[in-house]
CSV table of C-alpha atoms and ligand atoms in Angstrom, one decimal:
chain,number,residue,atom,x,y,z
A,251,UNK,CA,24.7,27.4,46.9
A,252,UNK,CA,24.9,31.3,46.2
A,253,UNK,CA,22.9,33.6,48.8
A,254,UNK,CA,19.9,34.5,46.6
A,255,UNK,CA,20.3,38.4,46.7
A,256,UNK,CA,19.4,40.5,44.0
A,257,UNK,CA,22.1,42.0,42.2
A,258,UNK,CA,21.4,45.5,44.1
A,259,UNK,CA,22.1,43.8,47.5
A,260,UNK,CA,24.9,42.3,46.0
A,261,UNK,CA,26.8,45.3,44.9
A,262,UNK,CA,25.6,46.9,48.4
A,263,UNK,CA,27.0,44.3,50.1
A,264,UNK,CA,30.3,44.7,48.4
A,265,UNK,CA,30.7,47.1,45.3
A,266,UNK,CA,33.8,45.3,44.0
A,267,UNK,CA,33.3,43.7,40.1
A,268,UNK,CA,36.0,42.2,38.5
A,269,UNK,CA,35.9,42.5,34.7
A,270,UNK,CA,35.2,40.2,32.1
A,271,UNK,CA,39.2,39.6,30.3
A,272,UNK,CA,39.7,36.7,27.6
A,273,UNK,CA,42.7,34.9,28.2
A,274,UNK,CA,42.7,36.3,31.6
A,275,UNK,CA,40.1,35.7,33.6
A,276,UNK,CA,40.1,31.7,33.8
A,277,UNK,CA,39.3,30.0,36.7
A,278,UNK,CA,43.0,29.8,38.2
A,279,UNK,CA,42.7,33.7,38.2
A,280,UNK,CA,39.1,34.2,39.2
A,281,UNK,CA,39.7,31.9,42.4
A,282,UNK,CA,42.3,34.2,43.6
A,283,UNK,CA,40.0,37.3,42.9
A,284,UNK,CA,37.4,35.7,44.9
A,285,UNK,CA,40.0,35.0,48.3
A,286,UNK,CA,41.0,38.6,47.7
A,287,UNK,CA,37.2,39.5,48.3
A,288,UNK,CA,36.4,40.7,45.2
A,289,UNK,CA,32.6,40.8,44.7
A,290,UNK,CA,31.1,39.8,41.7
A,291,UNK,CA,33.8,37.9,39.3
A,292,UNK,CA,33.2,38.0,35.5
A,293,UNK,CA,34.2,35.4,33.2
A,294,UNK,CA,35.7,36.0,30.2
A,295,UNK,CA,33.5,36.1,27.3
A,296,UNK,CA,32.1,33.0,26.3
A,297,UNK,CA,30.9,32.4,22.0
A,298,UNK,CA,27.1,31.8,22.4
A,299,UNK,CA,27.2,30.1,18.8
A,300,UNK,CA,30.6,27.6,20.4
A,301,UNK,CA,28.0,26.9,23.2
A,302,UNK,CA,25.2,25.8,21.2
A,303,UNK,CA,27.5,23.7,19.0
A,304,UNK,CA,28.6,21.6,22.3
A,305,UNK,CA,32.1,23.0,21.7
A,306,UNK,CA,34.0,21.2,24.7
A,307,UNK,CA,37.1,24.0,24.8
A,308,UNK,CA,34.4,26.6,25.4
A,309,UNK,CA,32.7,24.5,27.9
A,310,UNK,CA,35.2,24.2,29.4
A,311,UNK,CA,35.6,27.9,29.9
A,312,UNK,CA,32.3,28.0,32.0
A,313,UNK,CA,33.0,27.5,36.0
A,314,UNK,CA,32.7,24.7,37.7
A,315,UNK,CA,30.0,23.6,39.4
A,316,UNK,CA,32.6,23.4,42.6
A,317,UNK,CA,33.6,27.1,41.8
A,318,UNK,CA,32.6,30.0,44.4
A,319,UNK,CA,30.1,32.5,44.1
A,320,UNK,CA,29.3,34.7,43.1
A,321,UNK,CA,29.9,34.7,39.3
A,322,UNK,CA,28.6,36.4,36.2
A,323,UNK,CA,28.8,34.1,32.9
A,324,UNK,CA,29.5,37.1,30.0
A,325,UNK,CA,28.1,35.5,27.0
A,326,UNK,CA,29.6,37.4,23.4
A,327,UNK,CA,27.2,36.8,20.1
A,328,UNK,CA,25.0,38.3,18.0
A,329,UNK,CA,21.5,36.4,17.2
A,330,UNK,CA,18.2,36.7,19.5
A,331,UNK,CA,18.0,33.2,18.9
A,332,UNK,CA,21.6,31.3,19.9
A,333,UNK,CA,22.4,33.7,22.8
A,334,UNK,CA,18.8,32.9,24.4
A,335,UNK,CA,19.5,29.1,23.8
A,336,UNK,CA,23.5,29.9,25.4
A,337,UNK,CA,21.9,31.3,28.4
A,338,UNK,CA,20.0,28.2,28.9
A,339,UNK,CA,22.6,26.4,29.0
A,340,UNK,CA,24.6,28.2,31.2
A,341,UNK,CA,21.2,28.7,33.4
A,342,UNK,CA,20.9,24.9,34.0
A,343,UNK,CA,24.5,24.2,34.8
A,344,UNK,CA,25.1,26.7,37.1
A,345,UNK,CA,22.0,28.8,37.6
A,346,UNK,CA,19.3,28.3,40.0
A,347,UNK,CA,18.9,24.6,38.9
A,348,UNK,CA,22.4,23.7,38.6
A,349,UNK,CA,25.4,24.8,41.2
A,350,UNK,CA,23.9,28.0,41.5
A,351,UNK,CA,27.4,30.0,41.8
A,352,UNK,CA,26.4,31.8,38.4
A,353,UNK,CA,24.0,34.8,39.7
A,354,UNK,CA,23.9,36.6,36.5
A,355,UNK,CA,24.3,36.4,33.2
A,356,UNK,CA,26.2,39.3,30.8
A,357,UNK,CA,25.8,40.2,27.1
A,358,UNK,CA,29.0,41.8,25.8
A,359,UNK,CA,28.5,44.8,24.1
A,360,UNK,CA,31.9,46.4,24.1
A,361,UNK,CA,34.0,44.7,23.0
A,362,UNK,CA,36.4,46.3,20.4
A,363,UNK,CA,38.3,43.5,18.4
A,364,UNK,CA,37.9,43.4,14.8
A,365,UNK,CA,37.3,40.3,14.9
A,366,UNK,CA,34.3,40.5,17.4
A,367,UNK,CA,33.0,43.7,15.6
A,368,UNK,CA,33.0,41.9,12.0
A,369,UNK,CA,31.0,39.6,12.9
A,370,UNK,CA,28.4,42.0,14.4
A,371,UNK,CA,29.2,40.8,18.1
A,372,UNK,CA,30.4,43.3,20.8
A,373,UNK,CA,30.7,46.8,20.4
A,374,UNK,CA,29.0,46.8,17.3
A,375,UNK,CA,25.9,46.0,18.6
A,376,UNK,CA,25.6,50.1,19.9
A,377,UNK,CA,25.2,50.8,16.8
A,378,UNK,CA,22.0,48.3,16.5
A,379,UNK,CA,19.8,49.9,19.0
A,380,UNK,CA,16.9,47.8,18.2
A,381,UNK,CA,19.0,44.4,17.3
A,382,UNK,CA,20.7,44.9,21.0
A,383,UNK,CA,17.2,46.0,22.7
A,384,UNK,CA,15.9,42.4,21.0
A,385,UNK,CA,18.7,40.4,22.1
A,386,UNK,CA,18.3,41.4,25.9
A,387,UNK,CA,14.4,40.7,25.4
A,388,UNK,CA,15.1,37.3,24.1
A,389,UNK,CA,18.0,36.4,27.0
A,390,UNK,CA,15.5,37.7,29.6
A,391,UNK,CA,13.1,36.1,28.4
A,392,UNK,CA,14.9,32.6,28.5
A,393,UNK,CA,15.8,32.7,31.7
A,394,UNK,CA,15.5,33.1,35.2
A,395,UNK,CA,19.0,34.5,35.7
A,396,UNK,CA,19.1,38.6,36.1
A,397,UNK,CA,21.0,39.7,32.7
A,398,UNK,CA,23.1,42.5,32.6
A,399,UNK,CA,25.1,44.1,29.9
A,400,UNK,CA,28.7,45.7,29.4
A,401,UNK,CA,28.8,48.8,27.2
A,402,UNK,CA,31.5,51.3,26.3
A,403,UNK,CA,30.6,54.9,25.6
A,404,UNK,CA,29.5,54.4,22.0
A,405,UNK,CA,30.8,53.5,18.8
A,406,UNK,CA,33.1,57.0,18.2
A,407,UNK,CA,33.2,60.4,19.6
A,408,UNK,CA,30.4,61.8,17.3
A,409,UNK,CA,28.0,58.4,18.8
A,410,UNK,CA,28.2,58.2,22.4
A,411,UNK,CA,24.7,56.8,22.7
A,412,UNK,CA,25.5,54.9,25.9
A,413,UNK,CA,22.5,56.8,27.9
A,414,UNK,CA,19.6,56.3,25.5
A,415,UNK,CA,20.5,52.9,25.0
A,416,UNK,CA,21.2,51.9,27.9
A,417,UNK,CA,18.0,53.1,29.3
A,418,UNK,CA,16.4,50.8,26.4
A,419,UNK,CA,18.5,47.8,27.4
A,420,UNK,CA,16.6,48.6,31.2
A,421,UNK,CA,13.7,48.9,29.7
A,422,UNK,CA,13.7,45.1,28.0
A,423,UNK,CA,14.8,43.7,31.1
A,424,UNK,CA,18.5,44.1,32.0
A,425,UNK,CA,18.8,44.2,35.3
A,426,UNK,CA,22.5,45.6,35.7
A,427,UNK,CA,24.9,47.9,32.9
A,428,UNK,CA,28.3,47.9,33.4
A,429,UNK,CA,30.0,50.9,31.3
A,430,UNK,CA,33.5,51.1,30.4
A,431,UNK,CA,34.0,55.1,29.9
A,432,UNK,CA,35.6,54.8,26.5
A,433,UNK,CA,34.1,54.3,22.9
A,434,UNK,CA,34.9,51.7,20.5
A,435,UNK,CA,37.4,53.9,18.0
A,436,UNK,CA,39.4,54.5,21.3
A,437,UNK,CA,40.1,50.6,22.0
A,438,UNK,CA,42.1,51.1,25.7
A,439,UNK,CA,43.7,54.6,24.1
A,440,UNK,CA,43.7,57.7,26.3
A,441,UNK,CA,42.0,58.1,29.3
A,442,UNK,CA,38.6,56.7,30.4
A,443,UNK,CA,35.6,59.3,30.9
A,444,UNK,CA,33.5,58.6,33.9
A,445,UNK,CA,30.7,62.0,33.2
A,446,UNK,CA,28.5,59.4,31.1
A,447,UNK,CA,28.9,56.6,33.7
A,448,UNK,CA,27.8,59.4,35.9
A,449,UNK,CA,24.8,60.4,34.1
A,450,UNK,CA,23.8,56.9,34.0
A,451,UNK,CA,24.0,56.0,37.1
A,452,UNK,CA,21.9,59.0,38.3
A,453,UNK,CA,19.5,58.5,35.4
A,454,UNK,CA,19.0,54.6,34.5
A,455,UNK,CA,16.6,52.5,37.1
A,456,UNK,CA,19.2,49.5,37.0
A,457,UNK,CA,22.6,49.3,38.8
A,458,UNK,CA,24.9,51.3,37.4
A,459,UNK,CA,28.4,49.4,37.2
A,460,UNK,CA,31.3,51.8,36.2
A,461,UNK,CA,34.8,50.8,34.8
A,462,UNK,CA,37.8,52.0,33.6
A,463,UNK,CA,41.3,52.8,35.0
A,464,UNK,CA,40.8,52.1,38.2
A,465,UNK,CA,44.2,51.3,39.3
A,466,UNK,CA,44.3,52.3,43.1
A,467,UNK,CA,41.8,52.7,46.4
A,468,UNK,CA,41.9,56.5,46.2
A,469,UNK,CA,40.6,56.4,42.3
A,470,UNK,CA,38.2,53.5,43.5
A,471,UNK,CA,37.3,55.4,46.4
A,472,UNK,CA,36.6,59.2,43.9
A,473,UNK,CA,35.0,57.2,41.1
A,474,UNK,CA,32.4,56.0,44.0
A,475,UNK,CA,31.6,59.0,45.1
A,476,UNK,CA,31.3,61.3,42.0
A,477,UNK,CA,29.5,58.9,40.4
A,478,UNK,CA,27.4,57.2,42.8
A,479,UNK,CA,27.9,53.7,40.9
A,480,UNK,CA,26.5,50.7,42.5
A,481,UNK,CA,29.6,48.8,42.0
A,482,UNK,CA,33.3,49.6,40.6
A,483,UNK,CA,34.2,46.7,37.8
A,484,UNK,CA,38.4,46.5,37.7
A,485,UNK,CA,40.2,45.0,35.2
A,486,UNK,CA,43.8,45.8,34.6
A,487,UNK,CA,44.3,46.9,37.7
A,488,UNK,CA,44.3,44.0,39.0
A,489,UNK,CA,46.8,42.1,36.3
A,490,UNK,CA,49.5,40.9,38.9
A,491,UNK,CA,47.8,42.8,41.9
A,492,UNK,CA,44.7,41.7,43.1
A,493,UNK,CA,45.1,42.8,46.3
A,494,UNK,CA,43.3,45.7,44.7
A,495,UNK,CA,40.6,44.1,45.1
A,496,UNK,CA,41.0,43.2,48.7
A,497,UNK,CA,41.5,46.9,49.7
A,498,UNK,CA,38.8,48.0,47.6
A,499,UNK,CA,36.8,46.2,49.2
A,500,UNK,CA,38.3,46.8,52.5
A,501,UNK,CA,37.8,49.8,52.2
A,502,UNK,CA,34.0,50.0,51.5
A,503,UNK,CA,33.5,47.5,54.2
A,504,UNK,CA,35.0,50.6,56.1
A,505,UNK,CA,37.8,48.3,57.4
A,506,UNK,CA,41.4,49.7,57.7
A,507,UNK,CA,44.2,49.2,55.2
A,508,UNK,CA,46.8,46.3,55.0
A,509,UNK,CA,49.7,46.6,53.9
A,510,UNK,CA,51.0,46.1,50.4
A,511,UNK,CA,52.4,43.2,50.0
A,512,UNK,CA,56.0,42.4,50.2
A,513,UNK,CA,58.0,40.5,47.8
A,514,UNK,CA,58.2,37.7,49.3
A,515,UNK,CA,53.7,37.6,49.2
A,516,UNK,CA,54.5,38.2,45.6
A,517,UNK,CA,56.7,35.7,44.8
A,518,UNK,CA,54.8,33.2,47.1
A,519,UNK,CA,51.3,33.9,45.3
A,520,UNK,CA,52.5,34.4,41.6
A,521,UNK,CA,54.1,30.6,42.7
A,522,UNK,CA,50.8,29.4,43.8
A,523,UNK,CA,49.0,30.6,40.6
A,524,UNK,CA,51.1,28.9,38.0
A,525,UNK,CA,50.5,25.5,40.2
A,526,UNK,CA,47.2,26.1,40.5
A,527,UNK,CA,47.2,26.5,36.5
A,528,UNK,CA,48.7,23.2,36.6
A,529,UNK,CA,45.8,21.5,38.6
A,530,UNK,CA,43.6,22.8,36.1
A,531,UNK,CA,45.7,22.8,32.9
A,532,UNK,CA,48.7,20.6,33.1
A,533,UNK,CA,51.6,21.8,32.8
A,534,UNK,CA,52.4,22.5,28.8
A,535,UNK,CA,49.4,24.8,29.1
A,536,UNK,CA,49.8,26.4,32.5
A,537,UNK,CA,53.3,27.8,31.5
A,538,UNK,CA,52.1,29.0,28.1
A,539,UNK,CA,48.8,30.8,29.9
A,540,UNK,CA,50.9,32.2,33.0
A,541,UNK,CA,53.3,34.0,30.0
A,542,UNK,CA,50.4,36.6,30.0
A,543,UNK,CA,50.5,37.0,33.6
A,544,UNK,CA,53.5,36.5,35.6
A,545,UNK,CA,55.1,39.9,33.8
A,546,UNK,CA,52.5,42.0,35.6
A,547,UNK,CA,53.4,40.1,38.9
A,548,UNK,CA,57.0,41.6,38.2
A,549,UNK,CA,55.9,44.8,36.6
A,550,UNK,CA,57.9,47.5,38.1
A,551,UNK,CA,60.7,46.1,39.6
A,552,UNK,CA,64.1,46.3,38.6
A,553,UNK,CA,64.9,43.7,36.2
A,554,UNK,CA,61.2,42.7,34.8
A,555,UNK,CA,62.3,43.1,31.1
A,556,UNK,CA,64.6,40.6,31.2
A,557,UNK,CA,63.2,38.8,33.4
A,558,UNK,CA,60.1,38.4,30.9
A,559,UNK,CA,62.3,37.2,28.2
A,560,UNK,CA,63.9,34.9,30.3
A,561,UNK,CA,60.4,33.8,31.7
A,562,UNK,CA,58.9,32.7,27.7
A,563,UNK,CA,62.2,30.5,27.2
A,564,UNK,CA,61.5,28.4,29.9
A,565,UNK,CA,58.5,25.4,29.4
A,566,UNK,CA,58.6,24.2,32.4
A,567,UNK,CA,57.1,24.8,35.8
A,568,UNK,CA,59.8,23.8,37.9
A,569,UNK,CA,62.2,25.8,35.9
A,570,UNK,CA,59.3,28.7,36.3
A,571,UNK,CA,59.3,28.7,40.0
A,572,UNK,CA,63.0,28.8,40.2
A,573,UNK,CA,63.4,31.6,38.4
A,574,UNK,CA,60.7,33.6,39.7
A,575,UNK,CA,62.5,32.4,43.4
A,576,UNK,CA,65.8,34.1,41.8
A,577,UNK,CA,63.9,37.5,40.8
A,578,UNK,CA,62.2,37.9,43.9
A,579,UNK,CA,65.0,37.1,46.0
A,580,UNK,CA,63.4,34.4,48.1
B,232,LIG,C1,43.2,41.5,27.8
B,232,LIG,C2,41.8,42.0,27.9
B,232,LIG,C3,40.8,41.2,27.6
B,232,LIG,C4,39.4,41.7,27.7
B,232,LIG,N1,38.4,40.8,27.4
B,232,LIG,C5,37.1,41.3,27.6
B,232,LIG,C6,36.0,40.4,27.4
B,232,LIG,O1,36.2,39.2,27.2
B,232,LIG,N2,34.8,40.9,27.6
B,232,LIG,C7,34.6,42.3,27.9
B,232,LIG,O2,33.4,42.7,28.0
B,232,LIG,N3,35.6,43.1,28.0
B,232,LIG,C8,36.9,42.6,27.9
B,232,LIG,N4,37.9,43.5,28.2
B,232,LIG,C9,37.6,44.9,28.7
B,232,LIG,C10,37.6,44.9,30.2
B,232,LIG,O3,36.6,44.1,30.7
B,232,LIG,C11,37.5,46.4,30.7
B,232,LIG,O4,36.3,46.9,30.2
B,232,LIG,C12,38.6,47.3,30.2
B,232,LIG,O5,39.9,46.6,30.4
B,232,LIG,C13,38.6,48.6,31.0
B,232,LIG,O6,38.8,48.4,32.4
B,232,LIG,P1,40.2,48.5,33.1
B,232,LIG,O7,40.7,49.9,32.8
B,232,LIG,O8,39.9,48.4,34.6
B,232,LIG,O9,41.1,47.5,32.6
B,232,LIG,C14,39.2,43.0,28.1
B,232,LIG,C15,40.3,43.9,28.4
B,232,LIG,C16,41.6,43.4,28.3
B,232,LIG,C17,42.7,44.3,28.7
């Protein structure tokens, strides 16, 4: 059972948030974040309407009840109605009457895919102040579960309403915003602006979470303090190196630096993830989900390109681990 600490002691206690990324952030992936000693771990977005309807792939997608804490269920959708009823759901199988690893439930209200957007989910709910103020009302008002909510800057350049709006969502009841410092017409283009994030976190009542390009300590380290964020959220960053996430939070703990892994710790964990995708997945699957992640494991190095095509030809694990032996030089 999760400590019960408010979501304020919780980034206190350690600032680091790992973001909410779909295909990404499954289980195999969030259990390595968590030995790294990342704080809170986001899932990746969950269909409130796929939830209602029983749908067992997307059940699936929740954590398990034997998963550590602490999590934070991001739930994508559109109606009042089906995201309160989602949150229930999630509430009683891993909220305060279930495992209890889930501390907080998020509304996803950034994200930029067409496909999300066209159906009036994500990002284009900043452009429904009143829609998005209703929606947290009815979450919070379904559950016990803090609520939170992940915004970009606004919809464009000429609509960066994050601050008014995110001082409504406060108002209705969310008890946490998580800002990615870019709009929606900018998808992951250009660089991300942290003044808003700023503003926010000086102005809203709630914890302030800010995100976007945080790639290394020192950036971690100078968003922190010219923002005064409660917590840091990393996504990309950590695609084939969460040890970011260990020295982040190393590093707010005040403990000194480690060094960056070697190769060989590389090799040995990029390994360990694919069989650990196995556990969970089998095998046909674990190779097809581990094509989106072993390239950032070998990002950088000489040989990666290739490597990657050579990596998508192969369909089995054993095959996998060999070649990744062979790149690596282990
Ligand atoms: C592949 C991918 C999938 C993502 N999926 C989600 C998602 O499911 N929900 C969400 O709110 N944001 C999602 N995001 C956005 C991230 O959570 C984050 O806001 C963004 O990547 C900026 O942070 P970063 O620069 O640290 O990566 C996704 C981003 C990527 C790259």
């Amino acid at each position: 059972m999760a400590e019960q600490l408010t979501i304020t002691e919780l980034l206190a206690k350690n600032p680091v948030v790992t973001a909410p990324m779909a295909g990404l952030t499954d289980r195999a992936f969030r259990e390595i974040l968590r030995e790294m000693g990342a704080g809170l771990i986001y899932t990746e977005m969950v269909s409130d309407m796929a939830l209602c309807y029983n749908n067992h792939k997307t059940l699936e997608m929740l954590p398990a009840a034997a998963e550590q804490g602490p999590l934070v269920v991001q739930l994508c959708g559109s109606a009042p109605e089906t995201m309160a009823q989602a949150a229930q759901i999630v509430e009683q199988l891993l909220g305060p009457a279930g495992a209890g690893n889930v501390v907080m439930l998020d509304i996803n209200m950034g994200c930029p895919a067409p496909k999300i957007v066209k159906n009036g989910e994500g990002c284009r709910l900043m452009q429904q102040p009143e829609l998005a103020e209703r929606l947290v009302a009815a979450v919070v008002g379904a559950v016990r579960l803090p609520v939170s909510v992940k915004l970009r800057l606004g919809w464009d350049a000429e609509n960066r309403n994050v601050l008014p709006l995110a001082e409504r969502l406060v108002q209705a009841g969310a008890s946490a915003v998580a800002i990615h410092g870019r709009t929606r017409e900018q998808f992951y283009a250009g660089q991300a602006d942290w003044q808003l994030i700023a503003e926010a976190a000086a102005r809203l009542p709630a914890p302030v979470i800010g995100n976007g390009d945080i790639a290394s300590v020192q950036q971690a380290a100078d968003r922190m303090a010219e923002t005064g964020c409660a917590g840091l959220m990393v996504g990309r960053g950590l695609l084939g190196n969460p040890w970011l996430a260990r020295d982040m939070a190393r590093h707010f703990a005040g403990l000194p630096p480690l060094p960056a892994p070697s190769r060989a710790e590389i090799c040995r964990l990029a390994c360990r993830h694919l069989r650990r995708q196995m556990e969970l997945l089998g095998e046909y699957m674990a190779v097809r989900v581990m094509r989106s992640h072993l390239p950032f494991y070998l990002k950088g190095l000489p040989g990666a390109a290739a490597m990657r095509g050579r990596l998508n030809g192969l369909n089995d694990a054993a095959a996998v681990e060999q070649a990744l032996r062979e790149f690596f030089g282990e």
